[in-house]
Structure formats: structure tokens, C-alpha cells
JSON list of C-alpha atoms in Angstrom, two decimals:
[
{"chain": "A", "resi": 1, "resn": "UNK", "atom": "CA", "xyz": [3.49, -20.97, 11.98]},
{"chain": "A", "resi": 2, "resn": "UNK", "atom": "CA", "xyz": [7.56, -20.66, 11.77]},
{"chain": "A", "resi": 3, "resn": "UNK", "atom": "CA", "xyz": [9.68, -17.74, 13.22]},
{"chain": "A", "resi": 4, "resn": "UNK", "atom": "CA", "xyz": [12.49, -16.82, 11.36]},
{"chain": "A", "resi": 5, "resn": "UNK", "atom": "CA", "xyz": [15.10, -14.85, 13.54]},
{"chain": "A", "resi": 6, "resn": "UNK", "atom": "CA", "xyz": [18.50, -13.28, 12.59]},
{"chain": "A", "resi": 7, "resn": "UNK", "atom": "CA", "xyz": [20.86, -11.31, 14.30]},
{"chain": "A", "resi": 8, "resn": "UNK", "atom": "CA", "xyz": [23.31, -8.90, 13.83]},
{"chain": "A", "resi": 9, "resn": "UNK", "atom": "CA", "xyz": [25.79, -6.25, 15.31]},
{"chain": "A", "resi": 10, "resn": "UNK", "atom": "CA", "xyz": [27.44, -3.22, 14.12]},
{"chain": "A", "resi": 11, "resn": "UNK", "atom": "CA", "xyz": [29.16, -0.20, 15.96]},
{"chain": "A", "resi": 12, "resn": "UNK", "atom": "CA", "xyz": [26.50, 1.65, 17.83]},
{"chain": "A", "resi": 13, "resn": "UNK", "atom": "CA", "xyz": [27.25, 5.13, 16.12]},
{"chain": "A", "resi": 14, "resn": "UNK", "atom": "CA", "xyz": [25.84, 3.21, 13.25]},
{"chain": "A", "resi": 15, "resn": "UNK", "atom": "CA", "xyz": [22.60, 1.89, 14.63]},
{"chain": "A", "resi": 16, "resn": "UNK", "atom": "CA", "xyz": [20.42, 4.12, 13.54]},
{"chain": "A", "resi": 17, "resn": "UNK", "atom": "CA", "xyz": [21.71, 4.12, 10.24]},
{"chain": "A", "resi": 18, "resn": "UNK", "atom": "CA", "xyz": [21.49, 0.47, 9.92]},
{"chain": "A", "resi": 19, "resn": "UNK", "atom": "CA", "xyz": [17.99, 0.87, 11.18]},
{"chain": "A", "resi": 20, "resn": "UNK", "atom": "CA", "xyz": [17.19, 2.42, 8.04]},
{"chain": "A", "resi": 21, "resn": "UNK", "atom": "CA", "xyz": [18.90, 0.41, 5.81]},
{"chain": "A", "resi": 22, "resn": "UNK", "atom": "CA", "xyz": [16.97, -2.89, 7.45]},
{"chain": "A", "resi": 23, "resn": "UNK", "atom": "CA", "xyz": [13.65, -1.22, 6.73]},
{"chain": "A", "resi": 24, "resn": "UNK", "atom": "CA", "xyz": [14.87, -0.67, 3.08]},
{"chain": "A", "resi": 25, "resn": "UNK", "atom": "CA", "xyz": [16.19, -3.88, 2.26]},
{"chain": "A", "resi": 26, "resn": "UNK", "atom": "CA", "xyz": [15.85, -6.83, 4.41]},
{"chain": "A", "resi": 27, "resn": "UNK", "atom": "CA", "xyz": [11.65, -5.77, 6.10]},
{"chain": "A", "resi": 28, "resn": "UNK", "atom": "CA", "xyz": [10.29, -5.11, 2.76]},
{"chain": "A", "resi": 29, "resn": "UNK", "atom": "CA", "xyz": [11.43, -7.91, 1.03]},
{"chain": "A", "resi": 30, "resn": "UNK", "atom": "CA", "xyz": [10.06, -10.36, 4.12]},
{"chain": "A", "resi": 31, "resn": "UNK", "atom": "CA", "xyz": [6.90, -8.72, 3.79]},
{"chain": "A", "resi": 32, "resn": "UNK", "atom": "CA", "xyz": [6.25, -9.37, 0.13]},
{"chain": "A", "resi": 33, "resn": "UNK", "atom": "CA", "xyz": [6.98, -13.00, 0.12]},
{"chain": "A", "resi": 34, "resn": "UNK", "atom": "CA", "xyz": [4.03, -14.83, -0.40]},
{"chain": "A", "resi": 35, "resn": "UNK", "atom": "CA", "xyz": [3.76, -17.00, 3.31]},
{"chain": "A", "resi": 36, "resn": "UNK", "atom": "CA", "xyz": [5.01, -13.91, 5.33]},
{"chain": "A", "resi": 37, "resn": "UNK", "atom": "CA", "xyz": [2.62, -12.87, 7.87]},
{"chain": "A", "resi": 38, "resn": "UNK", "atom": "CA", "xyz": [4.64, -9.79, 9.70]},
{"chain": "A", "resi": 39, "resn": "UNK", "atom": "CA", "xyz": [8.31, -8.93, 10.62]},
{"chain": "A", "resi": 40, "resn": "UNK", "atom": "CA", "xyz": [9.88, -7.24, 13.40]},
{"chain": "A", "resi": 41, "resn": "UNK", "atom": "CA", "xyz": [13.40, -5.78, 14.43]},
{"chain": "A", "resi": 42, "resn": "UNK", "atom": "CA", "xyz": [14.83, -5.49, 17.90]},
{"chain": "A", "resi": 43, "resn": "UNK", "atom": "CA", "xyz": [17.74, -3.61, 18.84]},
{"chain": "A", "resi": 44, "resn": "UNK", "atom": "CA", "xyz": [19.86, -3.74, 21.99]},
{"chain": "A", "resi": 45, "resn": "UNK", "atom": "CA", "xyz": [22.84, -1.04, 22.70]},
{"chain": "A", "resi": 46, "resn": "UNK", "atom": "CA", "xyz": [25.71, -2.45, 24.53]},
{"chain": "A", "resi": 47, "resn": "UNK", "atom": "CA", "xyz": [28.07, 0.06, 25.13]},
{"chain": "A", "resi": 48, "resn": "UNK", "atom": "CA", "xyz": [29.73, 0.27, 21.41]},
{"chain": "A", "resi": 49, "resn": "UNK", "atom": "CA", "xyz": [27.99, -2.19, 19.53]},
{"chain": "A", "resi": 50, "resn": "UNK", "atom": "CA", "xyz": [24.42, -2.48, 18.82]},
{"chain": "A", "resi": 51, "resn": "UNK", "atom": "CA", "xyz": [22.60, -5.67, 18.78]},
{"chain": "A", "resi": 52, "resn": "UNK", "atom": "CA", "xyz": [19.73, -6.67, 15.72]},
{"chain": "A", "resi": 53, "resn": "UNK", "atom": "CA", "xyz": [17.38, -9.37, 16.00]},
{"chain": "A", "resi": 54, "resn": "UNK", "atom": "CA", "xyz": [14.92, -9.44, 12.77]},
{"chain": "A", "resi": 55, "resn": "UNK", "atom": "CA", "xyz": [12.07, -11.77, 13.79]},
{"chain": "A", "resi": 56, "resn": "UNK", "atom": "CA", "xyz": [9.81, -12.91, 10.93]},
{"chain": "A", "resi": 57, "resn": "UNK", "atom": "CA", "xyz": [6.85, -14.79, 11.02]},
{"chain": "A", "resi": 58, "resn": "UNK", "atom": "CA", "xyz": [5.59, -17.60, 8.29]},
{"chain": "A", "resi": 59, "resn": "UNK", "atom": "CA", "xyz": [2.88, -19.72, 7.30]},
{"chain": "A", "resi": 60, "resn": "UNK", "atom": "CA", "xyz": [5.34, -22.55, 6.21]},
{"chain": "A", "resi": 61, "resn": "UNK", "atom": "CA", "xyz": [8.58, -23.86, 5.54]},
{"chain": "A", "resi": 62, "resn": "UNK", "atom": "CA", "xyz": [8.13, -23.73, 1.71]},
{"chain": "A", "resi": 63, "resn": "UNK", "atom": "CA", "xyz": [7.51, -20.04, 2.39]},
{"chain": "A", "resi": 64, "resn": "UNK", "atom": "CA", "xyz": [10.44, -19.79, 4.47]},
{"chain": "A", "resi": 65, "resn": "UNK", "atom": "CA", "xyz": [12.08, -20.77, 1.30]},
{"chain": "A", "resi": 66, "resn": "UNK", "atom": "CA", "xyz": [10.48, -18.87, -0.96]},
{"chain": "A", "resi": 67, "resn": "UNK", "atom": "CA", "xyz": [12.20, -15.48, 0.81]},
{"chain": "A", "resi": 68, "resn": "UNK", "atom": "CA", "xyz": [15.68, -17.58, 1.78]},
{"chain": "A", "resi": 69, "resn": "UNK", "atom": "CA", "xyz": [16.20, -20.36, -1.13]},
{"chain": "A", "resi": 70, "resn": "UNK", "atom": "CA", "xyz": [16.60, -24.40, -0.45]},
{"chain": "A", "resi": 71, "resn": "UNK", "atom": "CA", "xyz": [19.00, -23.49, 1.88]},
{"chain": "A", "resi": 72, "resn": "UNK", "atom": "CA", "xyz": [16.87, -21.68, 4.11]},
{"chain": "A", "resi": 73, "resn": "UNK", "atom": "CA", "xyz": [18.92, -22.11, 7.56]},
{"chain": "A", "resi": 74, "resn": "UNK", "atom": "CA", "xyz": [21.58, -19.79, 5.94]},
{"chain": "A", "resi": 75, "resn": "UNK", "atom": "CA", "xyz": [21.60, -16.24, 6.74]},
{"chain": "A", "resi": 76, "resn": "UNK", "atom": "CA", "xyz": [20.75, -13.22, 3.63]},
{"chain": "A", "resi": 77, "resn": "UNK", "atom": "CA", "xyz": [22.83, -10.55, 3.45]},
{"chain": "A", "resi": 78, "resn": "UNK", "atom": "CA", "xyz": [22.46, -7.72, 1.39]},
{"chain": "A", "resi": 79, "resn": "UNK", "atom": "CA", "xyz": [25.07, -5.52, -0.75]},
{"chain": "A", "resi": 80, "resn": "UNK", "atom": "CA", "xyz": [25.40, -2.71, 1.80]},
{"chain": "A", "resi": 81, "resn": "UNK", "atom": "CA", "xyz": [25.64, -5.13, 5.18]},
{"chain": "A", "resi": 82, "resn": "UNK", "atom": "CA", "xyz": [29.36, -5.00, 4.99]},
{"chain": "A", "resi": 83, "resn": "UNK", "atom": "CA", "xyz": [29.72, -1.23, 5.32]},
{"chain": "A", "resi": 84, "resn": "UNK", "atom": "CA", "xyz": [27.56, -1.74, 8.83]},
{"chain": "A", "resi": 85, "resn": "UNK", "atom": "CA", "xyz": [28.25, -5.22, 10.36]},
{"chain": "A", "resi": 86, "resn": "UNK", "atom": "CA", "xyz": [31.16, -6.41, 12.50]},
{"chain": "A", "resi": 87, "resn": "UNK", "atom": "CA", "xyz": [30.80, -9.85, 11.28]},
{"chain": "A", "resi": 88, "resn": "UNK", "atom": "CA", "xyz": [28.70, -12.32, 9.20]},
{"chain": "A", "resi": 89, "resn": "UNK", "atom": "CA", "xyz": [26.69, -15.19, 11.13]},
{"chain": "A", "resi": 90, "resn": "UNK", "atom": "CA", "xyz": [25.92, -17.62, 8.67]},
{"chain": "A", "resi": 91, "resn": "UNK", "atom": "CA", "xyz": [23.08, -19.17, 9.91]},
{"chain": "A", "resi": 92, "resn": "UNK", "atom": "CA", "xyz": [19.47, -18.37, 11.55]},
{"chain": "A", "resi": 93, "resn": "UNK", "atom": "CA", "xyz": [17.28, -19.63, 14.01]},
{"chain": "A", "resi": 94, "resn": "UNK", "atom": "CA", "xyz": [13.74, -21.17, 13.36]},
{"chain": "A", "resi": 95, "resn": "UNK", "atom": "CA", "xyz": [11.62, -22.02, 16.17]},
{"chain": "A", "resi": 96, "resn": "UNK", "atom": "CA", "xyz": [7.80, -23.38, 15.84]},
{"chain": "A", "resi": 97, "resn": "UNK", "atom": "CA", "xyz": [5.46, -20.02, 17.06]},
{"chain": "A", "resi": 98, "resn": "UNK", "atom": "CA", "xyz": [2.46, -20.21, 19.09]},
{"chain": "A", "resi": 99, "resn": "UNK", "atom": "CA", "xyz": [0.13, -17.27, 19.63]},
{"chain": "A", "resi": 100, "resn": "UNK", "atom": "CA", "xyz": [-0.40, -16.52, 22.47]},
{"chain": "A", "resi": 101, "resn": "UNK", "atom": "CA", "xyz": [-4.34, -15.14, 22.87]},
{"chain": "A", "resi": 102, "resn": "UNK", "atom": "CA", "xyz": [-6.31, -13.71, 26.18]}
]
């Protein structure tokens, strides 16, 4: 299994806000690609920004793809991001994820 893990920051008076919008947008559509097995989101407040992680889990590269394109190591941004994010990272993070079970 893949983890699939973005991040993102925007001003904090608009955390919860962007909250939202992430469950709208960006949650849903990880969980209804085929491959998907769950998705998170962490935030952090640091004094005036607020930090986003959005960890995703996956069966498979190919389904990695199937949510992100060929180009799968770039990040997905969505038509309202700008009006909450202080910049644009253009890349994720992939690690290999191991379970780990009692």
C-alpha cells in the first residue's frame, strides 16, 4: 500500500473554512477513486498560518494515478484553493505504508 501526502497553508482565520472546503472537494474525490482505501487531514496552527497535511492511502500506483493523472508526483489543486492558500507546492510525497497491527 502507497501513502499519498500533500500539504498546504493558508492564514489561520481561514482554517476552518478551508477545512470545509477540503472535505468538499479534495476528501471526496480521494475516496471515490477506485484503489483508495481511506484519507485523512491534519492541521497544525502556527501562530497566523495554518498547516494541512491530506494523507491518502492506496492499493497501487496505477490507482494513485487514477485520482492524480500520469503525472502523479504533481500536486491537484482545485478552483477555489487560491482564495485560501498562501502558495502552491507543486509536488507530493509518496512513501511505501506498513500497518502497523497489535
Amino acid at each position: 500500500m502507497l501513502a499519498r501526502i500533500w500539504h498546504g497553508v493558508t492564514l489561520t482565520e481561514k482554517a476552518d473554512e478551508y477545512l470545509d472546503y477540503l472535505n468538499q472537494t479534495g476528501i471526496p474525490d480521494y475516496l471515490a477513486t477506485p484503489g483508495n482505501r481511506g484519507a485523512f487531514v491534519l492541521r497544525r496552527v502556527d501562530g497566523d498560518r495554518a498547516h494541512f497535511l491530506t494523507i491518502s492511502l492506496w492499493d497501487s500506483l496505477e490507482s494513485i494515478k487514477g485520482f492524480a493523472g500520469d503525472d502523479y508526483e504533481r500536486a491537484r489543486y482545485y478552483a477555489q484553493d487560491g482564495k485560501f492558500l498562501l502558495e502552491f507546492e507543486p509536488t507530493v510525497q509518496h512513501y511505501e505504508y506498513y500497518a502497523n497491527t497489535k
